[in-house]
Short mmCIF file of C-alpha atoms in Angstrom, two decimals:
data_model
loop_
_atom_site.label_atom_id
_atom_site.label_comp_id
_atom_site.label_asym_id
_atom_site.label_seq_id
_atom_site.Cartn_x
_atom_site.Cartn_y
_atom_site.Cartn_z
CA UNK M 306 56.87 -30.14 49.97
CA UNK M 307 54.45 -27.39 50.94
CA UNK M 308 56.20 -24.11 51.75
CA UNK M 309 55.55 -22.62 55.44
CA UNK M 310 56.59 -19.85 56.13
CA UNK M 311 58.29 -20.64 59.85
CA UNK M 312 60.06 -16.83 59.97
CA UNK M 313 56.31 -15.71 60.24
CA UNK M 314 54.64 -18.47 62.88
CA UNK M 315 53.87 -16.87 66.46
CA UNK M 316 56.13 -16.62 69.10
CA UNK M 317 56.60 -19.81 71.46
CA UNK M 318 56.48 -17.06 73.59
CA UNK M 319 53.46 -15.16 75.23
CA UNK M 320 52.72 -11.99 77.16
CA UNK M 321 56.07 -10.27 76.33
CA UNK M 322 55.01 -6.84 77.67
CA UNK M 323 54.45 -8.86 81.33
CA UNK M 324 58.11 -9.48 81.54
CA UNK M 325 61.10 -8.39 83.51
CA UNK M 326 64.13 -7.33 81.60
CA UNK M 327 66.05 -10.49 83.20
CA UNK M 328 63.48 -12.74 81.65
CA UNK M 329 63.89 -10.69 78.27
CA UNK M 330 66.87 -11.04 78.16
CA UNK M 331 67.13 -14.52 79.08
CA UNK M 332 64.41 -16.03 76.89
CA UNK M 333 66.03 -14.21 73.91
CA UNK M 334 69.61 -15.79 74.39
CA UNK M 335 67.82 -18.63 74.65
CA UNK M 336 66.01 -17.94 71.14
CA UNK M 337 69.77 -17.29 69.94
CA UNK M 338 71.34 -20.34 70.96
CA UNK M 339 69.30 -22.03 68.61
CA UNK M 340 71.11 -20.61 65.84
CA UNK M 341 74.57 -21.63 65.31
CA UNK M 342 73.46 -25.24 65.36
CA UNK M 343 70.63 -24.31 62.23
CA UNK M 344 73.74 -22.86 60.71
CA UNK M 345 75.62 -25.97 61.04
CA UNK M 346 73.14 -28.40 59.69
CA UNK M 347 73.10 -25.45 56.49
CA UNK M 348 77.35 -26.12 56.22
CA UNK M 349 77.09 -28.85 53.03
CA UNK M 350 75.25 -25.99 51.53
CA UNK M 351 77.20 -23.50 52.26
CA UNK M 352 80.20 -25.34 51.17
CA UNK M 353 79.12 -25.82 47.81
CA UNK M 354 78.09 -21.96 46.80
CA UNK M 355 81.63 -21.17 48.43
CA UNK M 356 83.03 -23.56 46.36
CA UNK M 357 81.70 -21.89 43.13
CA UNK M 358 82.71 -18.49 44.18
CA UNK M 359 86.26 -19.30 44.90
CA UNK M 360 86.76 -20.60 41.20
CA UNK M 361 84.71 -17.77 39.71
CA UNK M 362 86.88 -14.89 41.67
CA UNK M 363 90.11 -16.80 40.45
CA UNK M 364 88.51 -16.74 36.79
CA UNK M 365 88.72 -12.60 37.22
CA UNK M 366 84.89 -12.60 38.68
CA UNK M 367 82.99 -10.82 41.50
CA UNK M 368 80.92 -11.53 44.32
CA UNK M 369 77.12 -9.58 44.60
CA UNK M 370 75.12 -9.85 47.23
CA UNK M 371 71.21 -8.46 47.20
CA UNK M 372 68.76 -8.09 49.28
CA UNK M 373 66.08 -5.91 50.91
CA UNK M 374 65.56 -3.99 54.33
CA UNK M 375 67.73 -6.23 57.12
CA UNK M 376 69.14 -9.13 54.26
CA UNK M 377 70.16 -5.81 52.35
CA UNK M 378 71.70 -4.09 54.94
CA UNK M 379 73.68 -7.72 56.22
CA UNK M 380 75.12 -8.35 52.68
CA UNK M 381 76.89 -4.12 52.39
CA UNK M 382 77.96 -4.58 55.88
CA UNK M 383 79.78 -8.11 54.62
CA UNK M 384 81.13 -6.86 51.71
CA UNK M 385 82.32 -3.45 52.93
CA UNK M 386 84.03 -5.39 55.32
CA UNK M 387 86.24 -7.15 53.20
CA UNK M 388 88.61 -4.74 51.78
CA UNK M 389 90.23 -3.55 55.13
CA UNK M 390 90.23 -6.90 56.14
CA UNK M 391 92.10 -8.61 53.17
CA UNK M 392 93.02 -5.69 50.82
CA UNK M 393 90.89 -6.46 48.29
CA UNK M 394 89.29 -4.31 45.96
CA UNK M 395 86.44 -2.61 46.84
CA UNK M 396 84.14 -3.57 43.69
CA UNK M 397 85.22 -7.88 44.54
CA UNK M 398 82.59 -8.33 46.99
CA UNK M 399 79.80 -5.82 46.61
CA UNK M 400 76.46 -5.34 48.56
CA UNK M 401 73.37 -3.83 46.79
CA UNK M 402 70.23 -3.05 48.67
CA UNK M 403 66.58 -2.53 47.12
CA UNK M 404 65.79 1.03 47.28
CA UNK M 405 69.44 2.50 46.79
CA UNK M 406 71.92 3.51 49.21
CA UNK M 407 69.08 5.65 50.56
CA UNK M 408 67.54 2.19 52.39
CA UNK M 409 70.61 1.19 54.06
CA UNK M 410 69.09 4.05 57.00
CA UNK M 411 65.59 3.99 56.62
CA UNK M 412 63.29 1.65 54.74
CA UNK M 413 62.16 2.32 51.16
CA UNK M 414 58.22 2.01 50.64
CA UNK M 415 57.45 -1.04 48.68
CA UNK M 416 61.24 -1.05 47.24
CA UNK M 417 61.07 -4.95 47.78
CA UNK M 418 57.70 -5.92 45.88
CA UNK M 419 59.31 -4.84 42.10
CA UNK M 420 60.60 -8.09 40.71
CA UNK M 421 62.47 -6.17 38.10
CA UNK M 422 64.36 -3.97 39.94
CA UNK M 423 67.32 -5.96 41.16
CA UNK M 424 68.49 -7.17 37.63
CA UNK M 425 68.51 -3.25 36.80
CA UNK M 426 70.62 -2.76 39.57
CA UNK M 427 73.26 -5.41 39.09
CA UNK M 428 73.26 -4.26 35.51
CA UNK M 429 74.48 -0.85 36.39
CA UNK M 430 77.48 -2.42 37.91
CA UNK M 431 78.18 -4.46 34.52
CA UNK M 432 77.47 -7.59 35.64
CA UNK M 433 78.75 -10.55 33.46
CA UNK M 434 79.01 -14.79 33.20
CA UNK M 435 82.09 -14.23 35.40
CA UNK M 436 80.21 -13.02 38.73
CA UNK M 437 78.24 -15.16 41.12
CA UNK M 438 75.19 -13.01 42.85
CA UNK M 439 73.53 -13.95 46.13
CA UNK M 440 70.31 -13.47 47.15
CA UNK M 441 69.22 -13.02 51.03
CA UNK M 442 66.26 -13.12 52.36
CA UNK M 443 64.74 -14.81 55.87
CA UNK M 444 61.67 -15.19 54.13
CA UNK M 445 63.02 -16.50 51.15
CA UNK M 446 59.50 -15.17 49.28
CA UNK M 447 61.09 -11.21 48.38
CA UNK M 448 59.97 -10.16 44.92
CA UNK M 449 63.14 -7.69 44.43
CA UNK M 450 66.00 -10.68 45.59
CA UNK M 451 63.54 -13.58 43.71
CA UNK M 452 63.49 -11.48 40.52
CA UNK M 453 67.15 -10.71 40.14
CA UNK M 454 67.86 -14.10 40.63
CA UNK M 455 65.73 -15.22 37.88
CA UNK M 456 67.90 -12.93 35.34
CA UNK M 457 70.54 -14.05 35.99
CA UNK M 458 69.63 -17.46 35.88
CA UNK M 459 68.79 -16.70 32.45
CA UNK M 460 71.99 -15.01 31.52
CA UNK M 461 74.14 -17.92 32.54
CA UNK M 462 75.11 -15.90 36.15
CA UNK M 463 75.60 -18.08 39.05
CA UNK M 464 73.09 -17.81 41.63
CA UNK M 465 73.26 -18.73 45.17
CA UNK M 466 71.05 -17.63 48.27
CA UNK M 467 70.52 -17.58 51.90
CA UNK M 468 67.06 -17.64 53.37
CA UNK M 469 65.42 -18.91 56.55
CA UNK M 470 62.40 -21.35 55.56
CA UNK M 471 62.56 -24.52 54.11
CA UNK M 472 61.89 -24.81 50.09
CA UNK M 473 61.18 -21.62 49.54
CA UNK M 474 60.11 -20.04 46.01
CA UNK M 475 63.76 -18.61 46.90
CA UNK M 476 65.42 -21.69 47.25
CA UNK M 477 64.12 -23.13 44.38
CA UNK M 478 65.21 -20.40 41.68
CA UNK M 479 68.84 -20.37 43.18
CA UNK M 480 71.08 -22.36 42.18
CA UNK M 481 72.94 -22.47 44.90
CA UNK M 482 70.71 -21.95 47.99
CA UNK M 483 71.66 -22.16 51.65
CA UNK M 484 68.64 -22.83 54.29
CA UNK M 485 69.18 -21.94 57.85
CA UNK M 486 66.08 -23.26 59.33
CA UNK M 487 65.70 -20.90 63.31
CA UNK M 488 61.66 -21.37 63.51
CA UNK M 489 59.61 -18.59 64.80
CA UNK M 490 61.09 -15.63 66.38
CA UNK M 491 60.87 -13.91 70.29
CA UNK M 492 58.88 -11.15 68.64
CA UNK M 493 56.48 -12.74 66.29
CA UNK M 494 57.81 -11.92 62.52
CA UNK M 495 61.11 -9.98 63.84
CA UNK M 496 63.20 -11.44 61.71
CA UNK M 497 66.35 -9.00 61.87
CA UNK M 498 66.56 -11.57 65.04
CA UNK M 499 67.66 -15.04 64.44
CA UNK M 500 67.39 -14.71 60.96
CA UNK M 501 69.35 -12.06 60.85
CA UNK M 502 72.15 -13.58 62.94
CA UNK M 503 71.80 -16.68 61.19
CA UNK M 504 72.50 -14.79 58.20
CA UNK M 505 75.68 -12.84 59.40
CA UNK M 506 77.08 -16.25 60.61
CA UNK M 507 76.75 -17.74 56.93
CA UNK M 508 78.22 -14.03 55.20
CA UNK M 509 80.73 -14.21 57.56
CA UNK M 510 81.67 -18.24 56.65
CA UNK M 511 81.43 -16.88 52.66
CA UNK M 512 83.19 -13.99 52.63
CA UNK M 513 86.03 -15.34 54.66
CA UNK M 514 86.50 -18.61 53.62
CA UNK M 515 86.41 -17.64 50.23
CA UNK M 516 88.99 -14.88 50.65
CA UNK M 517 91.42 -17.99 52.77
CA UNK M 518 91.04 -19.54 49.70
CA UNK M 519 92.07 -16.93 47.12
CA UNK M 520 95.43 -16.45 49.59
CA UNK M 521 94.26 -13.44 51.65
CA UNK M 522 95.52 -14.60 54.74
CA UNK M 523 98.73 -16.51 56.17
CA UNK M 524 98.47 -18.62 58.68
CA UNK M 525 95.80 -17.24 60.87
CA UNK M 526 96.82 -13.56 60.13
CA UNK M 527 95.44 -11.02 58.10
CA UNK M 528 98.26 -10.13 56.10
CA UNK M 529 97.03 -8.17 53.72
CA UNK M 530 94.59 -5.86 55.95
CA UNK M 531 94.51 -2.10 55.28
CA UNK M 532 96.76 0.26 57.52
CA UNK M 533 93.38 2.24 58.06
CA UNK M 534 94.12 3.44 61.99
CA UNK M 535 96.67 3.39 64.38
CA UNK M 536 95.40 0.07 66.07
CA UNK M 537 95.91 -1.78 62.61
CA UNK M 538 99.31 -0.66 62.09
CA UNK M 539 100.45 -1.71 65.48
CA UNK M 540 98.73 -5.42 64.96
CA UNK M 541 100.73 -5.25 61.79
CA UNK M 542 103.78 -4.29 63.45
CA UNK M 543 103.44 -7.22 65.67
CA UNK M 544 102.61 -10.04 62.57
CA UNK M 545 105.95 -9.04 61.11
CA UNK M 546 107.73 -9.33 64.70
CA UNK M 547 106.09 -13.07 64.90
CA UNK M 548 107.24 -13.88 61.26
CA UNK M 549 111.00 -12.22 61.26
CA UNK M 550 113.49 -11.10 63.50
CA UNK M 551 113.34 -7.83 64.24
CA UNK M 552 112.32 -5.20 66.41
CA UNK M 553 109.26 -3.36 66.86
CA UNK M 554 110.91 -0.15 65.76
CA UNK M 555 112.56 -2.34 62.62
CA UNK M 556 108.98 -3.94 62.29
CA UNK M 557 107.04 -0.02 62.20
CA UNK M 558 110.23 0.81 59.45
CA UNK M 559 109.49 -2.51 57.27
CA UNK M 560 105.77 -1.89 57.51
CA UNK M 561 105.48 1.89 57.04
CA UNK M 562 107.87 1.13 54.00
CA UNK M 563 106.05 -1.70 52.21
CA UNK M 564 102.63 -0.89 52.84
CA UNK M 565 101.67 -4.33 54.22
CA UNK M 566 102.59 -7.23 56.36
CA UNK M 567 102.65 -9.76 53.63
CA UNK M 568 105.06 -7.47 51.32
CA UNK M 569 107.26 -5.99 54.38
CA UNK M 570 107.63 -9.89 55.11
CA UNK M 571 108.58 -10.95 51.87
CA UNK M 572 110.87 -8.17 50.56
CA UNK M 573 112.49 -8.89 54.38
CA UNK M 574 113.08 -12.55 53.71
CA UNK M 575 114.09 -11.60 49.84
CA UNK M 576 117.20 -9.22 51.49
CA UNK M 577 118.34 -11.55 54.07
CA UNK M 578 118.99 -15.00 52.01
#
């Protein structure tokens, strides 16, 4: 299959400049509709790479994700996310950017382009058979994401990835890869657009169905979210008031006690047999 690049065709759209905000603004909702249905036609794939992540976290392993400029910046915001959400630890799902911490702000000349790079960054973070690493990228061509992938192909590291054109030299060294097909942007190129959303959709489908499946949530509740501000602590308050009798006072008590929903819950039900 030849590869074609569809993140980089032109714009279906012409003369941007010429219009209003109204038809801005409507053309590129338009644009965005396309892309839950891509994602949907990408959930076999998706389903797969989740499915190796899930047994490699219950094996003791960790979740990396890399990437450069926008895919970068996606993957930390994912896997920041994920230890006040199900009170993880912080190094289970981890997001590394080409060009250092420094890029997540402003872009890092030609950090992408050095193939090598990426395995010397997941090295620093001792990375092992155990883990499963992740590569994003719309174009699915990045030399930095490609490269990193490659080592750990070779060091028996699952590999999965996320990009948005079809059989791309990314695909084809993960193991793993996901393909969320959106075709040409509004802005010709712009991919932090639909590729970009297309690629939150699919972190946000990894990241939490894996965590469902290690336990981190009951029901439909995050029971094991971090007590982080006062919002939190009164939607906690109110998931122990839905599972157990008490009152909201009783509920604050059992929560600012036990540290969690899940463990004010339990050590509830464990007194009152």
């Amino acid at each position: 299959m030849t590869f074609i690049k569809t993140t980089e065709q032109s714009s279906k759209y012409e003369h941007l400049e010429k219009m209003s905000v109204e038809e801005l603004l409507y053309n590129i909702n338009q644009e965005d509709q396309i892309v839950p249905l891509a994602v949907e036609k990408a959930l076999p794939q998706i389903s797969e790479l989740v499915t190796q992540i899930v047994a490699k976290m219950k094996l003791g392993g960790r979740l990396f994700y890399i990437g450069a400029g926008t895919s970068g910046r996606l993957g930390i915001v994912d896997a920041s996310e994920c230890p006040p959400t199900f009170g993880v630890p912080f190094d289970l799902v981890n997001g590394i950017i080409a060009g250092g911490d420094k890029a997540i702000r402003r872009a890092v000349e030609n950090a992408e382009d050095n193939p090598t790079q990426a395995w010397i960054d997941l090295q620093t973070e001792n990375i092992s058979e155990n883990d499963v690493v992740v590569g994003i990228a719309a174009s699915g061509t990045t030399p930095y994401v490609i490269g990193g992938l490659k080592a750990c192909n070779e060091k028996n590291i699952i590999t999965g990835s996320i990009s948005c054109n079809a059989g791309s030299p990314l695909s084809q060294t993960a193991q793993f890869p996901i393909e969320v097909i959106v075709g040409p942007e509004f802005v010709t190129g712009s991919s932090r657009m639909k590729a970009g959303t297309a690629q939150k959709l699919v972190l946000n489908m990894i990241s939490t169905a894996t965590m469902i499946q290690l336990g981190k949530v009951k029901g439909n509740k995050m029971v094991d979210m971090q007590l982080s501000n006062s919002k939190l602590v009164d939607r906690g308050v109110k998931m122990i008031m839905g599972e157990i009798p008490v009152t909201y006072e009783k509920g604050a008590e059992l929560l600012a006690k036990y540290g969690s929903v899940r463990k004010a819950v339990d050590h509830y039900n464990n007194e009152n047999k």
